[in-house]
């Protein structure tokens, strides 16, 4: 009996030590040959990079690190990391990774809990760069610039090549330092059925009614005309109802993203400025002359959250959903509405994330041709009447690796290794072909992406064009993303149900945002806490020179469209449009 227990104990110990014992170059070679293709590196270069990871991990194992836990939201890219790359890292380095997948709202909630308690639940986090203003101000998150040059230098991959990442300007704080490492990114673009837009009978009918060509809308007026045309004039395609618009409106946290992901700036609410409007950003928050101190969201404090342009943006959202989308749309969440265009009854969608590309290209779908090419295309989203050249065009999500400052140093170093592993040149191109959320310029320009391009509906062309830098995440004006983001969906929902007018909903939202920022001002922050302007007559602030913009006499100018092939030509010539 004693011998049996000893044998069992030995077997258990061997199991725990197993991955560490077998970790090394043979395991790396197996993964390089079987999984990490295509890559922008050749196999010798990939093996050299893997050798660096093996050696770096050995130092941490010698310090007692056996495992780490990290977390991300649930999208295709992160599922690939959790199921495949975490296993590869564990086998190659001998450090086990538990990569949890949870809903985006839960990631933010757990992060907020960790910030409040001062104890990080995970060793590493993939959180949206939308939290950059929060991370900078609270001082709880590790600044990677200093870490890579100091305590983390020996664990920083010499082949990391930060300049190759396309999203680092979005993860840089007002102090010019990097706080997060991009892991995946996707844009919010316009989606349309190119096959229907190319039909001569529909083109002729549209031009006869509206006086201009059916094409990719450049402004919201054209989008509205096209929505009306398909819903009320075309009505049916191949015996099935067709709708000119798709959206979602259920009272749910995802309704907040529908707005904070730059809907107001698409309408033209913010100031001119890249990557975000200055001094007023796409949330309507104004910062002081130091470009860092928030001073208000309401127009009476110099903000724009309840300005005419913001109210127009909310009004159009509600009107279009009720008039041109399937009746179920207003009761759907983001997740429920996402798959609907793939079912074949939506002609266009103004607010569509490229993260859906992989799910929209599956063979057998009504929106995919027999040869695997899509019947649809993606293009830059149109802009509202308040929009001006030089303003942010739309939103881009940049999910990025984030680490707490005062966490266990060795666990942080191991999580930093894993973060670099899943974004390394050895693994990143294959990950890009799976999740279609590119982060590296070298991957975007690769032959593999050129070969995939015909089946991706414009994704590769967009990311190779200058348009991609005009789409940007939430910027540094937002002082506390978790606290402020939750105000949006509750207020917007009241406009959807008709409990409040769009003006009433935005007035209340602006007031609540000011109230939160006032509390942050009283509590203080590590740096750049809000310092609210005193309330004044809104007329003092409304202007035709800068945000908050005064109400336009005509909010529906003539519709303008562009031929999709001409748009592609502009991208190839280095223009946004």
Coordinates of C-alpha atoms in Angstrom, one line a residue:
X1 CA 0.0 0.0 0.0
X2 CA 2.8 2.4 1.0
X3 CA 4.6 1.6 -2.3
X4 CA 1.5 2.2 -4.2
X5 CA 1.0 5.7 -2.6
X6 CA 4.7 6.4 -3.3
X7 CA 4.2 5.4 -6.9
X8 CA 1.1 7.6 -7.2
X9 CA 2.9 10.5 -5.7
X10 CA 5.8 10.1 -8.0
X11 CA 3.4 9.9 -11.0
X12 CA 1.7 13.1 -9.9
X13 CA 5.0 14.9 -9.5
X14 CA 6.1 13.7 -12.9
X15 CA 2.8 15.0 -14.4
X16 CA 3.3 18.5 -12.8
X17 CA 6.9 18.6 -13.9
X18 CA 6.1 17.0 -17.3
X19 CA 5.7 20.1 -19.4
X20 CA 8.8 21.7 -17.9
X21 CA 10.9 18.5 -18.4
X22 CA 9.9 18.2 -22.1
X23 CA 10.0 21.9 -22.9
X24 CA 12.6 22.9 -25.4
X25 CA 13.7 23.1 -29.1
X26 CA 12.2 19.8 -30.3
X27 CA 8.8 21.0 -29.1
X28 CA 9.4 24.4 -30.7
X29 CA 10.3 22.7 -34.0
X30 CA 7.2 20.6 -33.9
X31 CA 5.0 23.8 -33.5
X32 CA 7.0 25.8 -36.1
X33 CA 6.6 23.0 -38.7
X34 CA 2.9 22.1 -37.9
X35 CA 1.2 25.3 -36.7
X36 CA 3.2 28.5 -37.1
X37 CA 2.9 28.8 -40.8
X38 CA 2.6 31.1 -42.7
X39 CA 5.0 33.5 -41.0
X40 CA 7.0 36.5 -42.2
X41 CA 10.1 34.8 -40.8
X42 CA 11.7 31.7 -42.3
X43 CA 11.9 28.6 -40.2
X44 CA 15.5 29.2 -39.0
X45 CA 14.5 32.7 -37.9
X46 CA 11.4 31.3 -36.1
X47 CA 13.5 28.7 -34.3
X48 CA 16.0 31.4 -33.2
X49 CA 13.1 33.4 -31.8
X50 CA 11.7 30.4 -30.0
X51 CA 15.1 29.6 -28.6
X52 CA 15.1 33.1 -27.0
X53 CA 11.7 32.3 -25.4
X54 CA 12.9 29.0 -24.1
X55 CA 16.0 30.6 -22.5
X56 CA 14.0 33.5 -21.0
X57 CA 11.4 31.1 -19.6
X58 CA 14.2 29.0 -18.0
X59 CA 15.3 32.0 -15.9
X60 CA 11.8 32.3 -14.6
X61 CA 11.3 28.6 -13.9
X62 CA 14.6 28.8 -11.9
X63 CA 12.8 31.4 -9.8
X64 CA 9.9 29.1 -9.2
X65 CA 7.4 30.2 -11.9
X66 CA 5.4 27.2 -13.1
X67 CA 2.2 28.7 -14.3
X68 CA 0.4 32.0 -15.1
X69 CA -3.2 33.0 -15.7
X70 CA -4.4 35.7 -18.2
X71 CA -7.7 36.9 -19.5
X72 CA -9.3 38.3 -22.6
X73 CA -12.7 38.8 -24.1
X74 CA -14.3 36.1 -26.3
X75 CA -13.5 36.7 -30.0
X76 CA -12.1 34.4 -32.6
X77 CA -8.5 35.7 -32.2
X78 CA -8.5 35.1 -28.5
X79 CA -10.1 31.7 -28.8
X80 CA -7.1 30.7 -31.0
X81 CA -4.7 32.1 -28.4
X82 CA -6.5 30.3 -25.6
X83 CA -6.9 26.9 -27.3
X84 CA -3.8 26.8 -29.5
X85 CA -1.1 29.4 -28.6
X86 CA -1.4 28.9 -24.8
X87 CA -0.8 25.1 -25.4
X88 CA 2.2 25.9 -27.7
X89 CA 3.7 28.3 -25.2
X90 CA 3.3 25.7 -22.4
X91 CA 4.9 22.9 -24.4
X92 CA 7.8 25.1 -25.7
X93 CA 8.7 27.0 -22.5
X94 CA 7.4 24.7 -19.7
X95 CA 5.4 27.5 -18.1
X96 CA 1.7 26.5 -18.1
X97 CA -0.8 29.2 -19.3
X98 CA -4.4 29.4 -18.2
X99 CA -6.0 31.8 -20.7
X100 CA -9.5 32.6 -19.7
X101 CA -12.1 33.8 -22.2
X102 CA -15.0 35.9 -20.7
X103 CA -17.4 38.6 -22.0
X104 CA -15.9 42.1 -22.6
X105 CA -18.1 43.7 -19.9
X106 CA -16.8 41.1 -17.4
X107 CA -13.2 41.9 -18.3
X108 CA -13.8 45.6 -17.6
X109 CA -15.6 44.7 -14.3
X110 CA -12.8 42.4 -13.1
X111 CA -10.2 45.0 -14.1
X112 CA -12.1 47.7 -12.1
X113 CA -12.3 45.4 -9.1
X114 CA -8.5 44.8 -9.3
X115 CA -7.8 48.5 -9.6
X116 CA -10.0 49.2 -6.5
X117 CA -8.5 46.4 -4.4
X118 CA -5.0 47.0 -5.5
X119 CA -4.6 43.2 -6.1
X120 CA -4.7 41.9 -9.7
X121 CA -6.9 38.9 -10.3
X122 CA -4.7 37.9 -13.3
X123 CA -1.1 38.0 -14.2
X124 CA -1.9 39.6 -17.5
X125 CA -4.9 41.1 -19.2
X126 CA -6.0 41.9 -22.7
X127 CA -8.1 45.0 -22.4
X128 CA -9.2 47.5 -24.9
X129 CA -6.9 50.5 -25.4
X130 CA -10.1 52.5 -24.7
X131 CA -8.9 52.4 -21.1
X132 CA -5.6 54.2 -21.9
X133 CA -6.9 57.4 -20.1
X134 CA -7.9 55.4 -17.1
X135 CA -4.6 53.5 -16.9
X136 CA -2.6 56.7 -17.2
X137 CA -4.5 58.7 -14.6
X138 CA -4.8 56.0 -11.8
X139 CA -1.2 55.0 -12.0
X140 CA -2.0 51.3 -11.2
X141 CA -0.9 49.9 -14.6
X142 CA 2.7 49.2 -15.6
X143 CA 4.2 51.6 -18.1
X144 CA 5.9 49.2 -20.6
X145 CA 8.4 51.8 -21.9
X146 CA 10.1 51.9 -18.6
X147 CA 9.6 48.2 -17.9
X148 CA 11.3 47.2 -21.2
X149 CA 14.2 49.5 -20.5
X150 CA 14.5 48.4 -16.8
X151 CA 13.2 45.5 -14.8
X152 CA 11.8 43.7 -17.8
X153 CA 14.7 44.2 -20.1
X154 CA 16.0 40.6 -19.9
X155 CA 12.5 39.4 -20.6
X156 CA 11.9 41.6 -23.6
X157 CA 12.2 39.9 -27.0
X158 CA 15.0 41.5 -29.1
X159 CA 12.9 40.7 -32.1
X160 CA 9.7 42.4 -30.7
X161 CA 10.0 45.2 -33.2
X162 CA 7.6 47.7 -31.8
X163 CA 7.7 49.9 -34.9
X164 CA 6.1 47.0 -36.8
X165 CA 2.9 47.2 -34.6
X166 CA 0.2 49.4 -36.2
X167 CA -1.6 50.3 -33.0
X168 CA 1.0 51.6 -30.5
X169 CA -0.1 55.3 -30.9
X170 CA -3.4 54.2 -29.4
X171 CA -1.8 52.6 -26.4
X172 CA 0.5 55.5 -25.6
X173 CA -0.3 57.8 -22.7
X174 CA -0.2 61.7 -22.6
X175 CA 3.3 61.3 -21.2
X176 CA 4.5 59.6 -24.5
X177 CA 5.0 56.2 -22.8
X178 CA 3.6 52.9 -23.9
X179 CA 1.1 51.4 -21.4
X180 CA -0.3 48.5 -23.4
X181 CA 1.0 46.1 -26.2
X182 CA -1.5 45.6 -29.1
X183 CA -2.7 42.0 -29.5
X184 CA -5.5 42.3 -32.0
X185 CA -7.3 45.1 -33.7
X186 CA -10.4 45.6 -35.9
X187 CA -12.2 48.6 -37.3
X188 CA -15.8 49.7 -37.4
X189 CA -16.7 50.0 -41.1
X190 CA -19.6 50.2 -43.5
X191 CA -20.8 46.8 -44.9
X192 CA -22.9 46.4 -48.0
X193 CA -24.1 43.8 -50.5
X194 CA -21.9 44.6 -53.5
X195 CA -23.9 42.2 -55.7
X196 CA -27.1 44.1 -55.2
X197 CA -25.5 47.5 -55.6
X198 CA -24.1 46.3 -59.0
X199 CA -27.5 45.3 -60.4
X200 CA -28.4 47.5 -63.3
X201 CA -32.2 47.5 -62.6
X202 CA -31.6 48.6 -59.0
X203 CA -29.0 51.2 -60.0
X204 CA -31.4 52.7 -62.6
X205 CA -34.3 52.8 -60.2
X206 CA -32.2 54.4 -57.5
X207 CA -30.9 57.1 -59.8
X208 CA -34.3 57.9 -61.2
X209 CA -35.6 58.5 -57.7
X210 CA -32.7 60.3 -56.0
X211 CA -30.7 61.8 -58.9
X212 CA -27.4 60.3 -58.1
X213 CA -25.7 56.9 -58.4
X214 CA -26.3 53.9 -56.0
X215 CA -22.8 53.4 -54.5
X216 CA -20.9 53.5 -51.3
X217 CA -22.4 56.4 -49.3
X218 CA -20.0 59.2 -48.3
X219 CA -22.5 61.0 -46.1
X220 CA -25.4 60.0 -43.8
X221 CA -27.9 61.5 -46.3
X222 CA -26.9 58.9 -48.9
X223 CA -27.0 56.2 -46.3
X224 CA -30.5 57.2 -45.3
X225 CA -31.6 57.3 -49.0
X226 CA -30.2 53.8 -49.7
X227 CA -31.9 52.5 -46.5
X228 CA -35.2 53.9 -47.6
X229 CA -34.8 52.6 -51.1
X230 CA -34.1 49.0 -50.2
X231 CA -36.7 48.8 -47.4
X232 CA -39.6 50.6 -49.0
X233 CA -38.9 50.4 -52.8
X234 CA -37.1 47.2 -53.4
X235 CA -38.8 45.4 -50.5
X236 CA -38.0 41.9 -51.7
X237 CA -35.0 40.0 -53.2
X238 CA -35.6 36.5 -54.5
X239 CA -38.9 36.2 -52.6
X240 CA -37.5 37.3 -49.3
X241 CA -37.8 40.7 -47.5
X242 CA -34.8 43.0 -47.8
X243 CA -33.9 45.7 -45.3
X244 CA -31.8 48.8 -45.9
X245 CA -30.3 48.9 -42.4
X246 CA -29.4 46.7 -39.5
X247 CA -28.7 47.7 -35.9
X248 CA -29.5 46.7 -32.3
X249 CA -31.2 48.5 -29.4
X250 CA -31.8 46.3 -26.4
X251 CA -31.1 47.9 -23.0
X252 CA -27.8 46.1 -22.5
X253 CA -24.1 47.1 -21.9
X254 CA -23.4 46.4 -25.6
X255 CA -25.7 49.4 -26.4
X256 CA -23.1 51.6 -24.8
X257 CA -20.3 50.4 -27.2
X258 CA -22.7 51.2 -30.1
X259 CA -22.2 54.9 -29.1
X260 CA -18.9 55.2 -27.4
X261 CA -17.2 53.4 -30.3
X262 CA -17.2 56.8 -32.1
X263 CA -20.8 57.1 -33.3
X264 CA -20.8 60.8 -32.2
X265 CA -17.6 61.5 -34.0
X266 CA -18.9 59.8 -37.2
X267 CA -21.7 62.4 -37.0
X268 CA -19.2 65.2 -36.4
X269 CA -19.6 66.0 -32.7
X270 CA -15.9 66.3 -31.8
X271 CA -13.2 68.7 -32.7
X272 CA -10.7 68.2 -35.5
X273 CA -7.7 66.1 -34.4
X274 CA -6.1 62.7 -34.8
X275 CA -6.3 60.1 -33.3
X276 CA -9.1 61.9 -31.4
X277 CA -10.6 65.3 -31.4
X278 CA -8.9 68.0 -29.3
X279 CA -9.9 69.7 -27.1
X280 CA -13.2 67.8 -27.4
X281 CA -13.2 64.1 -28.2
X282 CA -15.7 61.6 -29.6
X283 CA -17.4 61.2 -26.1
X284 CA -18.0 64.9 -26.0
X285 CA -15.4 65.4 -23.2
X286 CA -13.4 68.6 -23.3
X287 CA -9.9 68.8 -21.9
X288 CA -8.0 71.9 -20.8
X289 CA -5.1 73.5 -22.6
X290 CA -2.7 70.9 -21.1
X291 CA -4.5 68.3 -23.4
X292 CA -4.9 66.1 -20.3
X293 CA -7.3 67.6 -17.7
X294 CA -11.0 66.9 -18.3
X295 CA -13.1 70.0 -17.8
X296 CA -16.6 68.8 -18.7
X297 CA -19.0 66.8 -20.9
X298 CA -22.1 69.1 -21.0
X299 CA -22.3 72.1 -23.3
X300 CA -22.7 74.4 -20.3
X301 CA -19.2 73.3 -19.2
X302 CA -17.8 73.5 -22.7
X303 CA -18.3 69.9 -23.7
X304 CA -20.4 68.4 -26.5
X305 CA -22.1 65.3 -25.2
X306 CA -25.5 67.0 -25.4
X307 CA -24.6 69.3 -28.3
X308 CA -26.8 69.5 -31.5
X309 CA -24.4 67.2 -33.3
X310 CA -24.7 64.6 -30.5
X311 CA -28.5 64.8 -30.4
X312 CA -28.6 64.5 -34.2
X313 CA -26.4 61.3 -33.9
X314 CA -28.8 59.7 -31.4
X315 CA -31.9 60.8 -33.4
X316 CA -30.7 59.2 -36.6
X317 CA -29.8 56.0 -34.8
X318 CA -33.3 55.7 -33.4
X319 CA -35.1 56.7 -36.6
X320 CA -33.2 54.4 -38.9
X321 CA -33.6 51.4 -36.6
X322 CA -37.3 51.9 -36.4
X323 CA -37.9 52.7 -40.1
X324 CA -35.4 50.6 -42.0
X325 CA -34.2 47.6 -39.9
X326 CA -36.0 44.3 -39.2
X327 CA -38.5 44.9 -36.3
X328 CA -36.6 42.5 -34.0
X329 CA -33.5 44.7 -34.2
X330 CA -34.5 47.1 -31.4
X331 CA -34.8 44.1 -29.0
X332 CA -31.4 42.7 -29.9
X333 CA -28.0 42.9 -28.2
X334 CA -24.7 43.4 -30.1
X335 CA -24.1 39.6 -30.1
X336 CA -27.5 38.7 -31.3
X337 CA -27.5 41.3 -34.1
X338 CA -24.0 40.4 -35.4
X339 CA -24.9 37.3 -37.4
X340 CA -28.0 38.8 -39.1
X341 CA -26.4 40.4 -42.2
X342 CA -24.9 36.9 -43.0
X343 CA -28.4 35.6 -43.4
X344 CA -28.9 37.5 -46.7
X345 CA -31.7 40.0 -46.0
X346 CA -29.7 43.1 -45.1
X347 CA -28.5 45.4 -47.9
X348 CA -26.2 47.6 -45.9
X349 CA -25.0 48.3 -42.3
X350 CA -23.4 51.6 -41.3
X351 CA -21.9 50.3 -38.0
X352 CA -20.2 46.9 -38.7
X353 CA -17.1 45.5 -37.0
X354 CA -14.4 43.8 -39.2
X355 CA -14.1 41.2 -36.4
X356 CA -17.2 39.6 -38.0
X357 CA -15.2 39.0 -41.2
X358 CA -14.3 35.4 -40.4
X359 CA -17.9 34.5 -39.7
X360 CA -19.1 36.3 -42.8
X361 CA -16.9 34.3 -45.2
X362 CA -18.0 30.8 -44.4
X363 CA -19.0 28.7 -47.4
X364 CA -22.7 28.0 -47.8
X365 CA -23.8 31.3 -46.4
X366 CA -26.4 33.3 -48.5
X367 CA -23.9 36.1 -48.7
X368 CA -21.0 34.0 -50.0
X369 CA -20.6 32.9 -53.6
X370 CA -20.0 29.2 -54.6
X371 CA -16.3 29.9 -55.2
X372 CA -15.9 31.2 -51.6
X373 CA -15.7 34.9 -52.6
X374 CA -18.1 37.2 -50.7
X375 CA -21.1 38.9 -52.2
X376 CA -20.5 41.8 -49.8
X377 CA -17.8 44.4 -49.3
X378 CA -16.6 46.6 -46.5
X379 CA -15.7 50.3 -47.0
X380 CA -15.1 53.4 -44.8
X381 CA -18.3 54.5 -42.9
X382 CA -20.1 57.6 -44.1
X383 CA -20.0 60.8 -42.1
X384 CA -22.8 63.0 -40.7
X385 CA -23.4 66.7 -41.7
X386 CA -21.3 68.1 -38.7
X387 CA -18.2 66.1 -39.8
X388 CA -15.2 68.0 -41.2
X389 CA -11.9 67.0 -42.8
X390 CA -9.4 66.2 -40.2
X391 CA -11.8 64.7 -37.7
X392 CA -11.7 61.1 -36.5
X393 CA -13.5 59.0 -39.2
X394 CA -14.6 56.1 -37.0
X395 CA -13.6 53.6 -34.4
X396 CA -10.9 50.9 -34.2
X397 CA -10.7 48.4 -31.4
X398 CA -7.2 47.6 -30.2
X399 CA -7.2 44.8 -27.6
X400 CA -3.9 45.2 -25.8
X401 CA -1.8 43.4 -23.2
X402 CA -2.0 45.2 -19.8
X403 CA -0.1 44.5 -16.6
X404 CA -0.5 45.8 -13.0
X405 CA 2.4 47.7 -11.6
X406 CA 2.6 46.1 -8.1
X407 CA 1.9 42.5 -9.1
X408 CA 4.3 39.6 -8.4
X409 CA 7.4 40.6 -10.5
X410 CA 8.2 37.0 -11.7
X411 CA 4.6 36.2 -12.7
X412 CA 4.4 39.6 -14.5
X413 CA 7.6 38.7 -16.4
X414 CA 6.1 35.3 -17.4
X415 CA 2.8 36.9 -18.5
X416 CA 4.9 39.5 -20.5
X417 CA 6.7 36.6 -22.2
X418 CA 3.4 35.0 -23.1
X419 CA 2.1 38.4 -24.4
X420 CA 5.2 38.7 -26.7
X421 CA 4.8 35.1 -27.8
X422 CA 1.3 35.5 -29.1
X423 CA 2.2 38.7 -30.9
X424 CA 5.7 37.6 -32.1
X425 CA 6.6 37.4 -35.8
X426 CA 6.8 33.6 -35.5
X427 CA 3.1 33.3 -34.5
X428 CA 1.4 36.6 -35.5
X429 CA 0.7 36.0 -39.2
X430 CA -0.9 32.6 -38.7
X431 CA -3.0 34.2 -35.9
X432 CA -4.0 37.0 -38.3
X433 CA -5.2 34.5 -40.9
X434 CA -7.3 32.8 -38.3
X435 CA -8.9 35.8 -36.5
X436 CA -8.4 38.5 -39.2
X437 CA -7.5 41.1 -36.6
X438 CA -4.0 42.3 -37.8
X439 CA -1.5 44.0 -35.6
X440 CA 1.7 44.0 -37.6
X441 CA 2.6 45.9 -40.8
X442 CA 4.8 43.1 -42.0
X443 CA 1.8 40.7 -41.7
X444 CA -0.5 43.0 -43.6
X445 CA 1.9 43.4 -46.4
X446 CA 2.7 39.6 -46.6
X447 CA 2.0 37.3 -49.6
X448 CA -0.3 35.3 -47.4
X449 CA -2.6 38.3 -46.9
X450 CA -2.4 39.1 -50.6
X451 CA -3.6 35.6 -51.4
X452 CA -6.4 35.8 -48.9
X453 CA -7.6 39.3 -50.0
X454 CA -10.2 38.2 -52.6
X455 CA -12.1 36.3 -50.0
X456 CA -12.1 39.0 -47.3
X457 CA -14.3 41.7 -48.9
X458 CA -11.9 44.6 -48.7
X459 CA -10.2 43.9 -45.3
X460 CA -6.7 43.6 -46.6
X461 CA -7.2 46.7 -48.9
X462 CA -8.4 48.7 -45.9
X463 CA -5.5 47.8 -43.7
X464 CA -3.0 48.5 -46.5
X465 CA -4.5 52.0 -47.0
X466 CA -4.0 55.2 -45.2
X467 CA -7.7 54.9 -44.1
X468 CA -6.7 52.6 -41.3
X469 CA -5.0 55.3 -39.2
X470 CA -8.0 57.6 -39.5
X471 CA -10.0 55.0 -37.5
X472 CA -9.1 55.2 -33.8
X473 CA -10.1 53.9 -30.3
X474 CA -11.4 55.9 -27.4
X475 CA -8.6 58.4 -26.5
X476 CA -7.0 59.9 -23.4
X477 CA -9.8 62.5 -22.6
X478 CA -11.8 59.8 -20.9
X479 CA -10.6 59.7 -17.2
X480 CA -12.4 56.6 -16.0
X481 CA -13.7 54.3 -18.8
X482 CA -15.5 51.7 -16.5
X483 CA -17.4 54.4 -14.5
X484 CA -18.3 56.6 -17.5
X485 CA -19.0 53.8 -20.1
X486 CA -21.9 52.3 -18.0
X487 CA -23.8 55.6 -18.2
X488 CA -24.2 55.4 -21.9
X489 CA -26.4 52.4 -22.5
X490 CA -28.9 53.3 -19.8
X491 CA -29.5 56.7 -21.2
X492 CA -29.5 55.7 -24.9
X493 CA -32.0 53.0 -24.1
X494 CA -34.5 55.6 -22.9
X495 CA -34.4 57.2 -26.3
X496 CA -34.9 53.8 -28.0
X497 CA -38.1 53.1 -25.9
X498 CA -39.3 56.7 -26.2
X499 CA -39.2 57.3 -22.5
X500 CA -37.1 60.4 -23.3
X501 CA -36.4 62.5 -26.4
X502 CA -32.9 62.3 -27.9
X503 CA -32.2 65.7 -26.4
X504 CA -33.5 64.7 -23.0
X505 CA -31.4 61.5 -23.0
X506 CA -28.2 63.3 -24.0
X507 CA -28.8 66.1 -21.5
X508 CA -29.1 63.5 -18.7
X509 CA -26.0 61.6 -20.0
X510 CA -23.9 64.8 -20.1
X511 CA -25.1 65.7 -16.5
X512 CA -24.2 62.2 -15.2
X513 CA -20.8 62.3 -16.9
X514 CA -20.1 65.6 -15.2
X515 CA -21.3 64.3 -11.9
X516 CA -18.8 61.3 -12.1
X517 CA -16.0 63.6 -13.2
X518 CA -16.8 65.9 -10.2
X519 CA -16.4 62.9 -7.9
X520 CA -13.1 62.0 -9.5
X521 CA -12.0 65.6 -9.0
X522 CA -12.9 65.5 -5.3
X523 CA -11.3 62.1 -4.8
X524 CA -8.1 62.9 -6.8
X525 CA -6.2 60.7 -9.2
X526 CA -2.5 60.0 -9.5
X527 CA -2.2 62.4 -12.4
X528 CA -4.5 64.6 -14.6
X529 CA -7.7 64.4 -12.5
X530 CA -10.7 66.2 -13.9
X531 CA -11.2 69.9 -12.9
X532 CA -14.6 70.9 -14.1
X533 CA -15.4 74.3 -15.7
X534 CA -18.2 76.2 -14.0
X535 CA -21.6 76.1 -15.7
X536 CA -22.4 78.9 -18.2
X537 CA -25.0 79.7 -20.8
X538 CA -24.6 77.1 -23.6
X539 CA -24.7 80.0 -26.1
X540 CA -21.2 81.0 -24.9
X541 CA -19.8 77.7 -26.2
X542 CA -21.8 76.8 -29.3
X543 CA -19.9 77.8 -32.4
X544 CA -19.4 77.3 -36.1
X545 CA -15.6 77.4 -35.6
X546 CA -15.1 74.6 -33.0
X547 CA -16.9 72.0 -31.0
X548 CA -19.5 72.1 -29.5
X549 CA -20.9 72.9 -33.0
X550 CA -24.0 75.1 -33.3
X551 CA -27.1 73.5 -34.8
X552 CA -27.0 73.4 -38.6
X553 CA -29.9 74.9 -40.5
X554 CA -29.9 71.9 -42.8
X555 CA -29.0 68.5 -41.3
X556 CA -29.7 66.6 -44.6
X557 CA -27.5 67.9 -47.4
X558 CA -27.7 66.1 -50.8
X559 CA -26.6 62.5 -50.7
X560 CA -23.1 61.6 -52.1
X561 CA -21.8 58.2 -53.1
X562 CA -18.6 56.8 -54.6
X563 CA -18.1 53.7 -56.8
X564 CA -16.4 51.0 -54.8
X565 CA -13.7 50.4 -57.4
X566 CA -12.8 54.1 -57.4
X567 CA -12.6 53.9 -53.6
X568 CA -10.1 51.0 -53.9
X569 CA -8.2 53.0 -56.4
X570 CA -8.0 55.9 -54.0
X571 CA -6.6 53.6 -51.3
X572 CA -3.9 52.3 -53.6
X573 CA -2.9 55.9 -54.4
X574 CA -2.5 56.6 -50.7
X575 CA -5.7 58.6 -50.0
X576 CA -8.3 57.9 -47.4
X577 CA -11.2 58.3 -49.9

